[in-house]
Coordinates of C-alpha atoms in Angstrom, one line a residue:
M1 CA -71.5 33.4 43.2
Q2 CA -71.0 30.8 46.0
L3 CA -68.2 28.3 45.9
Q4 CA -70.7 25.5 45.4
D5 CA -71.8 27.2 42.2
V6 CA -68.2 27.7 41.1
W7 CA -67.4 24.0 41.6
F8 CA -70.5 23.0 39.7
V9 CA -69.2 25.1 36.8
L10 CA -65.7 23.7 37.1
I11 CA -66.9 20.1 37.1
A12 CA -69.0 20.9 34.0
V13 CA -65.8 22.3 32.4
L14 CA -63.9 19.1 33.3
W15 CA -66.5 16.9 31.7
I16 CA -66.5 19.1 28.6
G17 CA -62.8 18.7 28.4
Y18 CA -63.0 15.0 28.9
F19 CA -65.7 14.5 26.2
F20 CA -63.9 16.8 23.8
L21 CA -60.6 14.9 24.1
E22 CA -61.7 11.4 24.9
G23 CA -64.5 11.8 22.4
F24 CA -62.2 11.6 19.4
D25 CA -60.2 8.8 21.2
F26 CA -63.4 6.7 21.3
G27 CA -64.2 7.7 17.7
I28 CA -60.8 6.5 16.5
G29 CA -61.3 3.2 18.3
V30 CA -64.7 2.7 16.6
L31 CA -63.2 3.7 13.2
T32 CA -60.6 0.9 13.4
K33 CA -63.5 -1.3 12.2
L34 CA -65.6 1.2 10.2
L35 CA -62.8 2.9 8.3
A36 CA -59.5 0.9 8.2
R37 CA -59.2 -1.6 5.4
D38 CA -56.2 -3.5 6.7
R39 CA -53.9 -3.8 9.7
T40 CA -51.6 -1.1 8.4
E41 CA -54.5 1.4 8.3
K42 CA -55.6 0.4 11.8
R43 CA -52.1 1.1 13.0
V44 CA -52.3 4.5 11.3
L45 CA -55.5 5.4 13.1
I46 CA -54.2 4.1 16.5
N47 CA -51.0 6.0 16.1
T48 CA -52.9 9.3 15.6
I49 CA -54.0 9.0 19.3
G50 CA -51.0 7.0 20.5
P51 CA -49.2 10.0 22.2
V52 CA -52.3 11.5 23.8
W53 CA -55.0 8.9 24.7
D54 CA -53.7 8.3 28.2
G55 CA -53.4 12.0 28.9
N56 CA -57.0 12.6 27.8
E57 CA -58.2 10.3 30.5
V58 CA -56.7 12.5 33.1
W59 CA -59.8 14.8 32.6
L60 CA -62.0 11.9 33.7
L61 CA -59.9 11.2 36.8
T62 CA -60.0 14.9 37.7
A63 CA -63.7 15.2 37.1
G64 CA -64.4 12.2 39.4
G65 CA -62.0 13.4 42.0
A66 CA -63.5 16.9 42.0
T67 CA -67.0 15.5 42.3
F68 CA -65.9 13.3 45.3
A69 CA -64.3 16.3 47.1
A70 CA -66.7 19.1 46.2
F71 CA -70.0 17.2 46.2
P72 CA -69.6 13.9 48.2
E73 CA -73.3 13.3 48.4
W74 CA -73.6 13.5 44.6
Y75 CA -70.6 11.2 44.2
A76 CA -72.0 8.6 46.6
T77 CA -75.4 8.5 45.1
L78 CA -74.1 8.6 41.5
F79 CA -71.6 5.8 41.9
S80 CA -73.9 3.6 44.0
G81 CA -76.9 4.0 41.8
F82 CA -75.0 3.8 38.5
Y83 CA -72.7 1.1 39.8
L84 CA -73.1 -1.4 37.0
P85 CA -72.8 0.9 33.9
L86 CA -69.9 2.8 35.6
L87 CA -68.2 -0.5 36.4
I88 CA -68.6 -1.6 32.7
I89 CA -67.0 1.7 31.6
L90 CA -64.1 1.3 34.1
V91 CA -63.4 -2.2 32.9
C92 CA -63.6 -1.1 29.2
L93 CA -61.1 1.7 29.9
I94 CA -58.7 -0.7 31.6
V95 CA -58.9 -3.3 28.8
R96 CA -58.6 -0.5 26.2
G97 CA -55.4 0.8 27.7
V98 CA -53.9 -2.7 27.9
A99 CA -55.0 -3.3 24.3
F100 CA -53.2 -0.2 23.0
E101 CA -50.0 -1.4 24.8
Y102 CA -50.1 -5.1 24.1
R103 CA -51.5 -5.2 20.6
H104 CA -48.0 -5.1 19.0
K105 CA -46.1 -7.2 21.5
L106 CA -46.4 -10.4 19.5
P107 CA -46.5 -10.9 15.7
E108 CA -49.1 -13.6 15.6
D109 CA -52.2 -12.6 13.6
K110 CA -54.7 -14.0 16.2
W111 CA -53.0 -12.1 19.0
Q112 CA -53.2 -8.7 17.2
T113 CA -56.7 -9.4 15.9
N114 CA -58.1 -10.1 19.4
W115 CA -56.6 -6.9 20.8
E116 CA -58.0 -4.9 17.8
H117 CA -61.4 -6.3 18.6
A118 CA -60.9 -5.2 22.2
I119 CA -60.0 -1.7 21.1
F120 CA -63.2 -1.4 19.0
W121 CA -65.6 -2.7 21.6
T122 CA -64.0 -0.9 24.6
S123 CA -64.3 2.3 22.6
L124 CA -67.9 1.8 21.4
I125 CA -69.4 0.7 24.8
P126 CA -68.2 3.6 26.9
A127 CA -69.1 6.1 24.2
F128 CA -72.6 4.8 24.4
L129 CA -72.8 4.3 28.2
W130 CA -71.6 7.9 29.0
G131 CA -74.6 9.2 27.0
V132 CA -76.9 6.8 28.9
A133 CA -75.5 7.9 32.2
F134 CA -75.8 11.7 31.6
A135 CA -79.2 11.4 30.1
N136 CA -80.5 9.7 33.2
I137 CA -78.9 12.3 35.4
V138 CA -80.7 15.1 33.5
R139 CA -84.0 13.2 33.3
G140 CA -84.0 12.3 37.0
V141 CA -83.7 9.0 38.8
K142 CA -85.3 7.3 41.8
I143 CA -83.7 9.0 44.8
D144 CA -85.4 8.7 48.2
Q145 CA -85.5 11.1 51.1
H146 CA -82.2 9.6 52.4
K147 CA -80.4 10.7 49.2
E148 CA -80.1 7.1 48.1
Y149 CA -80.8 5.6 44.6
V150 CA -83.7 3.1 45.0
G151 CA -84.2 2.1 41.3
T152 CA -82.8 -0.8 39.3
F153 CA -80.4 -1.1 36.4
L154 CA -83.3 -1.6 34.0
D155 CA -84.7 1.8 35.1
L156 CA -81.7 3.4 33.5
L157 CA -82.5 1.8 30.2
N158 CA -85.4 4.1 29.2
G159 CA -86.0 5.6 25.8
Y160 CA -84.5 9.0 26.6
A161 CA -81.3 7.5 28.0
I162 CA -80.9 5.1 25.1
L163 CA -81.3 8.0 22.7
G164 CA -78.7 9.9 24.7
G165 CA -76.3 7.0 24.3
L166 CA -76.8 6.8 20.6
V167 CA -76.1 10.6 20.3
T168 CA -72.8 10.4 22.2
L169 CA -71.8 7.3 20.2
A170 CA -72.6 9.0 16.9
L171 CA -71.1 12.4 17.9
F172 CA -67.9 10.9 19.2
T173 CA -67.5 8.7 16.1
F174 CA -68.0 11.8 13.9
H175 CA -65.5 13.7 16.0
G176 CA -63.1 10.9 15.6
A177 CA -63.6 10.8 11.8
V178 CA -62.9 14.5 11.6
F179 CA -59.8 14.1 13.7
A180 CA -58.6 11.2 11.5
S181 CA -58.9 13.4 8.4
L182 CA -57.0 16.1 10.3
K183 CA -54.1 13.8 11.3
T184 CA -53.7 11.6 8.2
V185 CA -52.6 11.8 4.6
G186 CA -53.5 10.0 1.4
D187 CA -56.4 7.7 0.7
I188 CA -57.3 7.2 4.4
R189 CA -57.7 11.0 4.8
D190 CA -60.1 11.2 1.9
R191 CA -62.2 8.3 3.2
S192 CA -62.2 9.8 6.7
R193 CA -63.7 13.0 5.3
S194 CA -66.3 11.1 3.3
L195 CA -67.3 9.0 6.3
A196 CA -67.4 12.1 8.5
T197 CA -70.0 13.6 6.2
R198 CA -72.3 10.6 6.5
L199 CA -71.7 10.3 10.2
G200 CA -72.4 14.0 10.6
V201 CA -75.8 13.7 9.0
V202 CA -76.8 10.8 11.3
T203 CA -75.5 12.7 14.3
A204 CA -77.4 15.9 13.4
V205 CA -80.7 14.0 13.2
L206 CA -80.2 12.1 16.5
A207 CA -78.8 15.2 18.4
L208 CA -81.7 17.4 17.2
V209 CA -84.3 14.9 18.6
F210 CA -82.4 14.4 21.9
L211 CA -81.6 18.1 22.6
T212 CA -85.1 19.2 21.6
W213 CA -86.6 16.6 24.0
T214 CA -84.2 17.9 26.7
Q215 CA -85.1 21.5 26.1
V216 CA -88.9 20.8 26.1
S217 CA -88.8 18.8 29.3
R218 CA -86.3 20.7 31.4
G219 CA -84.8 23.6 29.4
D220 CA -84.8 27.4 29.8
G221 CA -83.5 30.3 27.9
K222 CA -79.8 29.6 28.7
S223 CA -80.1 26.0 27.7
L224 CA -81.8 27.0 24.5
I225 CA -78.9 29.2 23.6
A226 CA -76.5 26.4 24.2
M227 CA -78.6 24.1 22.1
A228 CA -78.6 26.6 19.2
V229 CA -74.8 27.0 19.4
A230 CA -74.4 23.2 19.3
A231 CA -76.7 22.9 16.2
V232 CA -75.0 25.7 14.3
A233 CA -71.5 24.4 15.2
L234 CA -72.4 20.9 14.0
L235 CA -73.7 22.2 10.7
A236 CA -70.7 24.4 10.3
A237 CA -68.4 21.4 11.1
L238 CA -70.1 19.5 8.3
G239 CA -69.7 22.4 5.9
F240 CA -66.0 22.8 6.6
N241 CA -65.5 19.0 6.4
L242 CA -67.0 19.1 2.9
A243 CA -64.7 22.0 2.0
G244 CA -61.6 20.1 3.1
R245 CA -60.9 22.4 6.1
E246 CA -60.3 19.7 8.6
G247 CA -58.9 22.0 11.3
W248 CA -62.0 24.2 11.4
S249 CA -64.2 21.2 11.2
F250 CA -62.5 19.5 14.2
A251 CA -62.7 22.7 16.2
L252 CA -66.4 23.1 15.5
S253 CA -67.2 19.5 16.2
G254 CA -65.5 20.2 19.6
V255 CA -67.7 23.2 20.0
T256 CA -70.7 21.0 19.3
I257 CA -69.7 18.6 22.1
A258 CA -68.9 21.5 24.5
S259 CA -72.2 23.2 23.8
A260 CA -74.2 20.0 24.2
V261 CA -72.6 19.1 27.5
A262 CA -73.0 22.7 28.7
M263 CA -76.7 22.5 27.8
L264 CA -77.1 19.4 29.9
F265 CA -75.5 21.0 32.9
L266 CA -77.6 24.2 32.4
T267 CA -80.8 22.1 32.5
L268 CA -79.5 20.5 35.8
F269 CA -78.6 23.6 37.8
P270 CA -79.1 24.1 40.7
N271 CA -79.7 20.3 40.9
V272 CA -76.9 17.9 40.5
M273 CA -79.1 14.8 40.5
P274 CA -82.9 15.4 40.3
S275 CA -85.2 12.9 42.0
S276 CA -88.0 11.5 39.9
L277 CA -89.9 10.5 43.0
N278 CA -90.1 13.9 44.7
D279 CA -88.5 17.2 43.8
A280 CA -87.8 17.9 47.4
W281 CA -85.5 14.8 47.5
S282 CA -83.3 16.0 44.7
L283 CA -79.6 16.5 45.2
T284 CA -78.6 20.2 44.7
V285 CA -75.4 22.2 44.8
D286 CA -76.3 23.2 48.4
N287 CA -77.4 19.9 50.0
A288 CA -74.8 17.7 48.3
S289 CA -71.7 19.9 48.7
S290 CA -68.7 19.8 51.0
T291 CA -68.0 22.4 53.7
P292 CA -67.0 26.0 52.6
Y293 CA -63.5 25.4 54.0
T294 CA -63.0 22.3 51.9
L295 CA -64.2 24.1 48.8
K296 CA -61.9 27.1 49.5
I297 CA -58.8 24.9 49.7
M298 CA -59.8 23.0 46.5
T299 CA -60.2 26.3 44.7
W300 CA -56.7 27.5 45.6
L301 CA -55.3 24.1 44.5
A302 CA -57.2 24.3 41.2
V303 CA -55.9 27.8 40.5
V304 CA -52.3 26.6 40.9
A305 CA -52.5 23.1 39.2
T306 CA -55.0 23.6 36.3
P307 CA -52.8 26.0 34.2
V308 CA -49.9 23.6 34.5
V309 CA -51.9 20.6 33.3
V310 CA -53.5 22.5 30.4
L311 CA -50.1 23.9 29.3
Y312 CA -48.4 20.5 29.4
Q313 CA -51.2 18.8 27.5
G314 CA -51.3 21.5 24.9
W315 CA -47.5 21.1 24.5
T316 CA -48.0 17.4 23.9
Y317 CA -50.5 18.0 21.1
W318 CA -48.1 20.6 19.5
V319 CA -45.2 18.2 19.5
F320 CA -47.2 15.4 17.8
R321 CA -49.1 17.7 15.5
K322 CA -47.9 16.3 12.1
R323 CA -50.0 14.1 9.8
I324 CA -49.1 10.4 9.3
G325 CA -50.0 7.8 6.7
T326 CA -49.4 4.2 5.7
Q327 CA -45.9 5.2 4.4
H328 CA -44.9 6.0 8.0
I329 CA -45.8 2.6 9.3
V330 CA -42.8 0.3 9.5
D331 CA -43.3 -3.4 8.4
A332 CA -43.9 -6.0 11.1
H333 CA -41.6 -7.0 13.9

């Protein structure tokens, strides 16, 4: 296996880690409107991710940095062609982080309500747009012979991409509902499990259509296996959720996300961005990569740094592993 192939796999792993962790972050943000009945319950939901949400975003920064260093042509074409949706995602992530920190700074109802609206929308919009972006990457976009995107923003809003956005939004919200049931106690835990069941059914229908469409259009034997794992894991997550086994349900919803993302990358390889104009103009792991020397240095850095980051983040989750409920929320300021 060449270093280009290794880094393609590593970038896929980074995106899997990001969607697994940030997925339930986004889901919790959406659930502040769908699940919480009052401000206290919103605070419970937000507090479940309070210690970890910013650490989860490290995976996105690492994935973007790795793409820039390992596949500069991919990075340049992706960020220039998808400039508007990626800018919207970036603004949402900035506002979302500010909302988490500023929501409780003043006691006025209007102040807190506005920041709670911001948390909801800046969780929902990226959850949808990430699906749109990755669906377009898999489907292929208008790339010319100069490796430049020559399409428009409206070209990205095709039926396949919109379905992909709905799948990620539904899947992340389901993932968040299962996480909420895992991290809470009392009535909010019971309602999280009930909502997760309904969300899981919707997610299963949308994901089946999207993944089948992907498999028929671009898939092979390996991607079919990943699709089957995703389907079985999602159904198992639903079953464990109904049985009240939140830990298993959360792990399996994570397997669903990991398998679905793996399937998308398997359908891509050896391309990194297929051209819908001419297959010969597609960006591949070979024509979009950095020099072997650059990839060699990056590999050694990854070998040293990655275990440290994973261990530290795992320790954070262990420290904040206990459940919380409305009884743990102190009264106002």
